[in-house]
Coordinates of C-alpha atoms in Angstrom, one line a residue:
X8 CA 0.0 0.0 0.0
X9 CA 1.1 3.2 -0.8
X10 CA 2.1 6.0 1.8
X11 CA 0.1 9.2 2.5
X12 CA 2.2 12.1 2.7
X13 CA 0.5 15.4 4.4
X14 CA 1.4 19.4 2.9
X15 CA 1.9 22.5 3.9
X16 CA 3.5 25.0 1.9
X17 CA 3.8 28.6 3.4
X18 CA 5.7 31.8 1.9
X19 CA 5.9 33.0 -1.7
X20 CA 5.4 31.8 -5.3
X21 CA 8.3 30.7 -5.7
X22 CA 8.5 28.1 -2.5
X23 CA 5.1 27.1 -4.0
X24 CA 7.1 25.8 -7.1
X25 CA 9.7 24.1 -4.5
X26 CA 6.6 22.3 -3.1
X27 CA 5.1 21.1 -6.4
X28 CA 8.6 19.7 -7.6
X29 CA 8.5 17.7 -4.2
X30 CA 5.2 16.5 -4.8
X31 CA 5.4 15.6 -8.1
X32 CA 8.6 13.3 -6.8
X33 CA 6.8 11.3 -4.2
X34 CA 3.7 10.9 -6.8
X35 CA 6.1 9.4 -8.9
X36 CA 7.4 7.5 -6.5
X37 CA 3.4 6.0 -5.9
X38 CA 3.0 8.0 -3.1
X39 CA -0.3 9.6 -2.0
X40 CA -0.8 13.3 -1.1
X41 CA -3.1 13.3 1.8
X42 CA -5.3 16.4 2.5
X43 CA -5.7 15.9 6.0
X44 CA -3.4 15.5 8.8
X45 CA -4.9 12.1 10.7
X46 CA -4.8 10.4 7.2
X47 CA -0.9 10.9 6.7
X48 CA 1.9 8.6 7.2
X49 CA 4.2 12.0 7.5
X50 CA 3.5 15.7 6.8
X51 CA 6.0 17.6 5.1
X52 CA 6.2 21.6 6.4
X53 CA 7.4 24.0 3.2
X54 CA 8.7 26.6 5.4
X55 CA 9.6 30.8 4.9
X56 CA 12.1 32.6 6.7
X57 CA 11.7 36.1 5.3
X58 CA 10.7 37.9 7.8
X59 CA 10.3 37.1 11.6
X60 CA 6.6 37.0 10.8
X61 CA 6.8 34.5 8.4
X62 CA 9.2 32.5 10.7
X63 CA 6.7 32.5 13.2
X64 CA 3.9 31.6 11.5
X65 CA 6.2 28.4 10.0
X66 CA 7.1 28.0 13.6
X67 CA 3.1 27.5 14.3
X68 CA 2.4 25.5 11.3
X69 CA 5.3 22.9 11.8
X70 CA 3.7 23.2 15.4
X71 CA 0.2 22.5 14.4
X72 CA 1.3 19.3 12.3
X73 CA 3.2 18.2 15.5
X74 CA 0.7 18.3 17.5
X75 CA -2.3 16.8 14.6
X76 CA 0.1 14.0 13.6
X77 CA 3.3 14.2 15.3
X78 CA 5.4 13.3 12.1
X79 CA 6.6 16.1 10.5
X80 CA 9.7 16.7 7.9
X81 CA 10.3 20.1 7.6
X82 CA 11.7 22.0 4.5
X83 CA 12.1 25.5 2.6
X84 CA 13.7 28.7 3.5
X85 CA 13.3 28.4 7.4
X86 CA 14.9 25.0 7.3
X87 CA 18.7 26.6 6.7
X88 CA 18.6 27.4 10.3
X89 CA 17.8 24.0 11.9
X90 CA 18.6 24.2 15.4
X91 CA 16.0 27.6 15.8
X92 CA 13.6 25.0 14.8
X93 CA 14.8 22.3 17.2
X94 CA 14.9 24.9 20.0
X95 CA 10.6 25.2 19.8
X96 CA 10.0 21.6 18.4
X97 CA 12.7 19.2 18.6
X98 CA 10.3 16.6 17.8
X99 CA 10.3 16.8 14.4
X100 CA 11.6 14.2 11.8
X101 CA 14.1 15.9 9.6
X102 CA 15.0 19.9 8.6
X103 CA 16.4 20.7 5.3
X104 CA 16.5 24.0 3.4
X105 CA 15.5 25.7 0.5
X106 CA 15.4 23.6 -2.5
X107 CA 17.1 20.4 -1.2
X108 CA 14.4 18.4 -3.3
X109 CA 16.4 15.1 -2.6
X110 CA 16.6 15.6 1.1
X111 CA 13.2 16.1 1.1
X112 CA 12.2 13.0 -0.5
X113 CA 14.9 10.8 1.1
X114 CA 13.3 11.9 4.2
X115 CA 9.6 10.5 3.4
X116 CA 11.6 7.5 2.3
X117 CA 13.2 6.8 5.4
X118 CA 10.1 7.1 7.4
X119 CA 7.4 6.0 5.0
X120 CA 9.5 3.4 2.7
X121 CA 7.9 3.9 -0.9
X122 CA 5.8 0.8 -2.0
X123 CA 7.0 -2.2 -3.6
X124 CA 4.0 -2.3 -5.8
X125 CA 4.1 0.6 -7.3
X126 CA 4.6 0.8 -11.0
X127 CA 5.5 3.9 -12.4
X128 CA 4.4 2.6 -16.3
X129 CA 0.7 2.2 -14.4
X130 CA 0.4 4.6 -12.1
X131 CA 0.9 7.7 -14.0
X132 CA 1.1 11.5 -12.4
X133 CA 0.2 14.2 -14.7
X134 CA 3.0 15.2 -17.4
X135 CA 2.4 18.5 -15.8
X136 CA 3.3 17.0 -12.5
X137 CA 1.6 18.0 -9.8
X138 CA 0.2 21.7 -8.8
X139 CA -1.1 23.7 -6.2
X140 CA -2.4 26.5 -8.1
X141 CA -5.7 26.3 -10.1
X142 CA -5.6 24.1 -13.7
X143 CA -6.0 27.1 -15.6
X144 CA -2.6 29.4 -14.1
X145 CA 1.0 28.0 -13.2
X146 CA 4.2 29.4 -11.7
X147 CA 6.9 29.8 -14.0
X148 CA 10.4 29.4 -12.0
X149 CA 13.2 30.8 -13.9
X150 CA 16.3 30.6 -11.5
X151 CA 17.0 30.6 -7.9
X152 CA 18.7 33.0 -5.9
X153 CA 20.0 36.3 -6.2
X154 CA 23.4 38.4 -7.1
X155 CA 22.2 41.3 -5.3
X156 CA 22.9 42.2 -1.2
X157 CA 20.2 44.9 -0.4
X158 CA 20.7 45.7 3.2
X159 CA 17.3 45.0 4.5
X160 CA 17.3 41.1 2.7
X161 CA 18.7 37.5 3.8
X162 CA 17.6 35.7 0.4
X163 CA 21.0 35.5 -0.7
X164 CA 22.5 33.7 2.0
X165 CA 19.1 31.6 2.3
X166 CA 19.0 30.5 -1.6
X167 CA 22.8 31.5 -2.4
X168 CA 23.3 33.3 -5.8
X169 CA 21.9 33.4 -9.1
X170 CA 21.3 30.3 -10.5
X171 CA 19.3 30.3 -13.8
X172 CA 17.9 27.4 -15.6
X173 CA 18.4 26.3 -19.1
X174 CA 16.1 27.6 -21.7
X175 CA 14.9 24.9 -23.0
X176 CA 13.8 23.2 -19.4
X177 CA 12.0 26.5 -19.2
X178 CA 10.5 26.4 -22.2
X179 CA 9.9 22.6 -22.3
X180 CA 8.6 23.6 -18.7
X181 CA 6.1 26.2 -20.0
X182 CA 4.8 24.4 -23.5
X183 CA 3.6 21.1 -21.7
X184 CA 1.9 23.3 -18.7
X185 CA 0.0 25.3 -21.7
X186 CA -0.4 21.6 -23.1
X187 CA -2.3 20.6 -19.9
X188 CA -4.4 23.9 -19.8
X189 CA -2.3 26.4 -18.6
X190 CA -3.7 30.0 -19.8
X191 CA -1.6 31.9 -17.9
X192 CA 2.0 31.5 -17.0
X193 CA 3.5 33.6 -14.1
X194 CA 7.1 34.0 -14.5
X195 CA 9.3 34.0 -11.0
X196 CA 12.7 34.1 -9.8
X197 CA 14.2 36.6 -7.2
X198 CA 15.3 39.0 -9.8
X199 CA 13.8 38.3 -13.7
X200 CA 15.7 41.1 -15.6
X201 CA 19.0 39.2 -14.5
X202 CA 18.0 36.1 -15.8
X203 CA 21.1 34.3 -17.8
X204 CA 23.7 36.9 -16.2
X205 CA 25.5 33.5 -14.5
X206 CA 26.0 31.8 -17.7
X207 CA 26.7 35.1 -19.6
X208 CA 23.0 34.4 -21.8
X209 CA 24.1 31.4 -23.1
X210 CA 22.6 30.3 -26.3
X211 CA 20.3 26.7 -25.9
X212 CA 17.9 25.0 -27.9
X213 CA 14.1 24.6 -27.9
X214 CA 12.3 23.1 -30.6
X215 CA 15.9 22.7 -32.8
X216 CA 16.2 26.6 -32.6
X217 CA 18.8 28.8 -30.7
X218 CA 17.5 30.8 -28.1
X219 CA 19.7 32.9 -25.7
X220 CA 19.4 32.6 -21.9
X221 CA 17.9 36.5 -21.1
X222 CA 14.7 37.7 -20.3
X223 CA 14.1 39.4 -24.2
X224 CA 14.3 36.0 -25.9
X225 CA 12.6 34.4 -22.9
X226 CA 9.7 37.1 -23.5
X227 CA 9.9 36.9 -26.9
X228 CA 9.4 32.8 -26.9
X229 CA 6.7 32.5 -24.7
X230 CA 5.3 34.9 -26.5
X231 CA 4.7 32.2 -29.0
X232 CA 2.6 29.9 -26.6
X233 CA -0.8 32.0 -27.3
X234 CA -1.3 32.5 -23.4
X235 CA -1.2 35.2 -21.1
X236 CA 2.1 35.8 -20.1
X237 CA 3.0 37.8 -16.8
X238 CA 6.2 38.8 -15.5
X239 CA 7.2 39.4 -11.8
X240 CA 10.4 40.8 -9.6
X241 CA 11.7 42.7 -13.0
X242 CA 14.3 45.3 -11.5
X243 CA 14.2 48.4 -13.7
X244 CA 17.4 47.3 -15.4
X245 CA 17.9 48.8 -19.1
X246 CA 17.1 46.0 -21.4
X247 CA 13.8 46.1 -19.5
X248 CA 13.0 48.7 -22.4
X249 CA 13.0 45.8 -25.1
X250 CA 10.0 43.9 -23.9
X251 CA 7.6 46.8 -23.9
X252 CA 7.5 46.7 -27.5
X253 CA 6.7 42.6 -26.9
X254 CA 3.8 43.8 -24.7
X255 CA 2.3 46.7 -27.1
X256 CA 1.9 44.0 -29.9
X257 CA -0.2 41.6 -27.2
X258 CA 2.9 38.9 -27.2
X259 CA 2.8 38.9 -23.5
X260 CA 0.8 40.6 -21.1
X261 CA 1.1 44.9 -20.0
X262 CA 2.3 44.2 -16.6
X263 CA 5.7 44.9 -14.9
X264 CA 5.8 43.9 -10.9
X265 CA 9.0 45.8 -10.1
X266 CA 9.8 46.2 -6.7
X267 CA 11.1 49.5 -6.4
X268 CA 11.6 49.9 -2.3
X269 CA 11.5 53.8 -2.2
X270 CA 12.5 56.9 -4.3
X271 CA 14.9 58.9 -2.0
X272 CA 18.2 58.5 -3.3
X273 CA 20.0 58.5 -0.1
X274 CA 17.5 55.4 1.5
X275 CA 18.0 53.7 -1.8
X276 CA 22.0 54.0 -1.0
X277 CA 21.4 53.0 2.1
X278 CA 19.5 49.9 0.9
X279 CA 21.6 49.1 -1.5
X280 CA 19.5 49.0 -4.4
X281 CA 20.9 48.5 -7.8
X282 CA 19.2 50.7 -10.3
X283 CA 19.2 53.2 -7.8
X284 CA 20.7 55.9 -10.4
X285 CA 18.4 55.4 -12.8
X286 CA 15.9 58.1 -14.2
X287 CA 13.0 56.0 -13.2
X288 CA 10.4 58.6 -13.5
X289 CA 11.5 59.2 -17.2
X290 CA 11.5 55.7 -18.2
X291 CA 8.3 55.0 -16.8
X292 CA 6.5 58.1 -19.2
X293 CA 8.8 56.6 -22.4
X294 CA 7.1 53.0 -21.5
X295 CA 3.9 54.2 -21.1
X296 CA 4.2 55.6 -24.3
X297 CA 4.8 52.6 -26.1
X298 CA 2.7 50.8 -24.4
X299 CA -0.4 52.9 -23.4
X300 CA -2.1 50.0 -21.5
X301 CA 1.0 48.9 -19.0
X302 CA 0.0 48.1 -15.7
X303 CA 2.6 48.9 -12.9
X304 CA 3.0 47.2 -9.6
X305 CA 5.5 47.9 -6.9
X306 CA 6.2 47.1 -3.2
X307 CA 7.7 50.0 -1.0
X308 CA 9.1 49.8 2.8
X309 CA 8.5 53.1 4.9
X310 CA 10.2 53.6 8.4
X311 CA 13.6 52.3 6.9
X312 CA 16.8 53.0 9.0
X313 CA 17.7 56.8 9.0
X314 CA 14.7 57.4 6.8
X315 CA 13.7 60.9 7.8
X316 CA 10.1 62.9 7.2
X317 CA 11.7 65.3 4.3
X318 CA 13.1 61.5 2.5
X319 CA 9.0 60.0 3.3
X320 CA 7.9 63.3 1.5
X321 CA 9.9 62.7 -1.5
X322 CA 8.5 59.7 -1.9
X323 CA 4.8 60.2 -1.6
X324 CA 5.6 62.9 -4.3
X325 CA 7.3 60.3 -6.0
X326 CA 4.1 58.5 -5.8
X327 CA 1.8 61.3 -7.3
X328 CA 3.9 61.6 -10.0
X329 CA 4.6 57.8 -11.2
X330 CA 0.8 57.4 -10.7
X331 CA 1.4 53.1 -10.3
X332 CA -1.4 51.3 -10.7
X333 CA -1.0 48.4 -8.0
X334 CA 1.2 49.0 -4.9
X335 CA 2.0 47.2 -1.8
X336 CA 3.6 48.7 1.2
X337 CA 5.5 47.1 4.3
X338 CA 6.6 48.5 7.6
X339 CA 10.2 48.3 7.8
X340 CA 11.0 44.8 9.7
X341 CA 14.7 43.9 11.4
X342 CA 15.4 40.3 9.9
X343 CA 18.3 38.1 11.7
X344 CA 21.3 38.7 10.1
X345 CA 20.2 41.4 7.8
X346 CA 23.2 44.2 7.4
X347 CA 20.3 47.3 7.8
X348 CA 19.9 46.2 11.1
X349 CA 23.3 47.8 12.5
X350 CA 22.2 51.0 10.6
X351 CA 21.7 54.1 12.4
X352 CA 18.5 56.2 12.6
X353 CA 16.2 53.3 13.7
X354 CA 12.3 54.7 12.9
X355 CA 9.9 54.3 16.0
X356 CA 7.0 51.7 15.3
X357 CA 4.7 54.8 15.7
X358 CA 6.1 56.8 13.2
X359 CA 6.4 53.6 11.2
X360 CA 2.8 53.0 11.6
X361 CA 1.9 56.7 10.5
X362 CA 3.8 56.7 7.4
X363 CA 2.7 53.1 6.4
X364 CA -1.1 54.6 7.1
X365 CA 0.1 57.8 5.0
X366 CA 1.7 56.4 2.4
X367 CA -1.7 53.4 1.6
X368 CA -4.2 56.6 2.2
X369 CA -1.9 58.3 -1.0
X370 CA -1.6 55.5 -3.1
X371 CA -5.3 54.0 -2.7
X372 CA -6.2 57.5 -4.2
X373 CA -4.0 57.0 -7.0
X374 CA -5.2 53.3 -7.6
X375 CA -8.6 54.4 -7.2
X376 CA -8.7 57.0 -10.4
X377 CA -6.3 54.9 -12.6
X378 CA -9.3 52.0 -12.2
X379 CA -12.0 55.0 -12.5
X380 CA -10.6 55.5 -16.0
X381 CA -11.2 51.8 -16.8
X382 CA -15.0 52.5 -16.8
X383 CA -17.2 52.1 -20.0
X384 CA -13.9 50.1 -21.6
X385 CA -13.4 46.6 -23.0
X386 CA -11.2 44.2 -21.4
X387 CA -10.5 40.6 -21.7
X388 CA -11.3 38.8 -18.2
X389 CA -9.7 35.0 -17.4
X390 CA -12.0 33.7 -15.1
X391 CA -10.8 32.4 -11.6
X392 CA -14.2 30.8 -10.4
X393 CA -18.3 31.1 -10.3
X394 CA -19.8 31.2 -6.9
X395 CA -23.6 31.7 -6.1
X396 CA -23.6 35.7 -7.0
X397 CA -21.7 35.0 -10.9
X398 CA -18.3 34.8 -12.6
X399 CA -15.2 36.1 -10.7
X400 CA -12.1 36.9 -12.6
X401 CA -8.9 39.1 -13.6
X402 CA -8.3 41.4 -16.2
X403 CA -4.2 41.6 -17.5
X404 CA -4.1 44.0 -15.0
X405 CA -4.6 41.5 -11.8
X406 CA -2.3 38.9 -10.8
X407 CA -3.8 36.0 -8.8
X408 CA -4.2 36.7 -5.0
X409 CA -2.2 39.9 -4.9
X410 CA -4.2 42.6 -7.0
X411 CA -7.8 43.2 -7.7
X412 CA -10.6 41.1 -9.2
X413 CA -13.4 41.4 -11.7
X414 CA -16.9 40.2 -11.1
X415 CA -19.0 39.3 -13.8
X416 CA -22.6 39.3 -11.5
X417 CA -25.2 36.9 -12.4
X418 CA -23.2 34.9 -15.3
X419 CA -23.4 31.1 -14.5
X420 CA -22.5 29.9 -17.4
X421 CA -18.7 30.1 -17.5
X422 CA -16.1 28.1 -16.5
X423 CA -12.2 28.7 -14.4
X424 CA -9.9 29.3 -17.3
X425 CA -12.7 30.4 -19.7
X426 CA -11.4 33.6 -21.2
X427 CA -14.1 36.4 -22.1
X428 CA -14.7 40.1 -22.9
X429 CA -16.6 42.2 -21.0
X430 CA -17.7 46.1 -20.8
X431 CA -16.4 47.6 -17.5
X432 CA -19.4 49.5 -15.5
X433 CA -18.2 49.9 -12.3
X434 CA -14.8 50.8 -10.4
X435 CA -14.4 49.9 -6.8
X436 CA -11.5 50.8 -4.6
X437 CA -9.3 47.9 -6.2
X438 CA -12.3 45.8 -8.1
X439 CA -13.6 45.9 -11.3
X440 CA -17.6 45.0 -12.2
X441 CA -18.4 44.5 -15.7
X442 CA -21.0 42.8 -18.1
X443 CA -20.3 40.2 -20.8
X444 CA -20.1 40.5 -24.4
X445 CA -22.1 38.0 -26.0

């Protein structure tokens, strides 16, 4: 008989990828995935260490599977850091780190021993493999790690440097999740733009042609897949310019997530940003011109070390002027073993808390008249799921679970992954509501 095996995957996209490659291991290996804790023979904890938040909320998980089932293996980002586990629950089976997909599974092997009968001609996973996200949208995973050291982040010394993977394992990757009814492919690493820099955009082959490891031909190829396309963590790096012209001709979708931190020069230097130099302001007007449509997204930190009112100033006027369209904001956070923590000019949590509340109150204006303008247009809506009041979707504008939706109201009749067009009437504070064109 075949093991059970229980998961929990916590943290970002890109440890949900780390959990379906695990997954789709032990199903080829004939084991079960169990969706309930008293039905497994083991549960496997995808943990994130990012922030002490996250750590703690890993620490509770791994905690609630302890005490639910009491046979836990525990993995991900968290995991490089074994004995601050072992310190709240020194119970558990086994600790590994981010991406150690063998350790994982030779884990679960040593304490559920795979079956004998399993026949992997039979008992066939998904060519796929296995996912946690919905049929009809997949994560993308480009590389791992990162070449940059901002101040304020540990990813580097979690997940190590930039590591990219071949082209055509991407690509390969990407045509048989579109093949299994994929419409929308979320591209993630830590950094996008940088993608190919460790092997100096080596040329590889997909379908017998050359393509070169960098985010362009990348773009450019799965732009050929006839699905939406949507790219996240792009720093503003200058060959970003080249895929704008991909987006204006509908090859992949109007959206850039770039995480751009803050405006201030000095906080950026004191962050250690790359890019920092850059003319951002003017770049975003020249893409905008060529692509009319582009949806912007960004993530900011307020209350950073030495960051003073006349620096949070700057950047809400920052703000007015790059008029984003989607922005997320965090309260600067001291992470173990983060270099921003030894910086001077620590921010009280009050101030912290009145520039976070400042900073939401400018942008949600901003957000608010860039979806006002959307009113009485067409747009093409992938739909996400039907409940009892209609059709609930996303426009190119909305990635899953971070930005807005659209809600089709009283249409039954349509399907997750059915892609539509409908007439915007209505613009709430981050929703859309619109009718369908027949």
């Amino acid at each position: 008989m075949s093991g059970k095996v229980g998961f929990i995957s916590l943290g970002c996209p890109k440890a949900l990828v780390d959990s379906e490659r695990i997954l789709t291991q032990l199903r080829l290996e004939g084991y079960e995935v169990s969706p309930s804790y008293e039905n497994a023979d083991v549960v496997v904890v995808n943990t994130c260490g990012f922030l002490d938040s996250a750590k703690q909320e890993s620490l509770d998980a791994i905690g609630e599977a302890m005490a639910e089932n009491g046979r836990v293996i525990v993995t991900g980002c968290m995991g490089g850091d074994e004995k601050a586990i072992r310190d709240v629950h020194p119970g558990v089976l086994a600790v590994s780190g981010p991406h150690q997909y063998e350790a994982v599974v030779g884990a679960v092997h040593e304490y559920v021993p795979p079956s004998a009968e399993h026949n992997p001609y039979v008992d066939l996973v998904p060519q796929q493999g296995v996912k946690l996200t919905p049929r009809h949208y997949s994560y993308l995973k480009i590389s791992e790690g990162c070449n940059h050291r901002c101040s304020f982040c540990i990813i580097p010394s979690i997940r190590g440097d930039l590591v990219s993977r071949p082209i055509g394992n991407v690509m390969d990757e990407a045509e048989r999740l579109v093949n299994a009814g994929t419409k929308e492919l979320l591209v993630i690493s830590q950094d996008t733009s940088a993608y190919g820099v460790d092997v100096k955009f080596r040329t590889g082959f997909w379908q017998g042609k050359p393509v070169k490891t960098h985010m362009q031909q990348l773009c450019e190829a799965l732009g050929e897949l006839g699905v939406w396309v949507r790219l996240h963590y792009v720093y503003p790096y200058p060959h970003v310019d080249n895929v704008l012209p991909l987006m204006a001709e509908g090859k992949i979708l109007p959206y850039l997530d770039i995480p751009f931190q803050h405006a201030h020069p000095e906080v950026l230097k004191a962050m250690k940003r790359p890019a920092n130099e850059e003319k951002v302001l003017e770049r975003i007007r020249r893409w905008r011109e060529i692509c009319p449509d582009l949806t912007l997204r960004s993530t900011f930190i307020v209350g950073f070390p030495g960051e003073t009112e006349e620096h949070f100033q700057y950047l809400l006027d920052w703000l007015q002027e790059a008029q984003l369209d989607r922005v997320g904001c965090f309260k600067y956070e001291a992470v173990d073993g983060a270099p921003a923590n030894e910086l001077p000019g620590a921010v009280p949590e009050a101030v912290k808390q009145d520039r976070w509340e400042r900073f939401m109150e400018t942008q949600q204006a901003i957000s608010a008249e860039r979806l006002q303008r959307k009113v009485g247009s067409t747009i093409e809506v992938l739909i996400d799921e039907v409940d009892d009041e209609g059709a609930i979707g996303r426009s190119s504008a909305d990635a899953p679970e971070i930005d807005g939706n659209v809600f089709l109201d009283g249409e039954f009749g349509l399907q997750p992954g059915d892609l539509v067009k409908a007439r915007v009437v209505e613009a709430e504070e981050y929703d859309l509501v619109a009718e369908l064109i027949s």
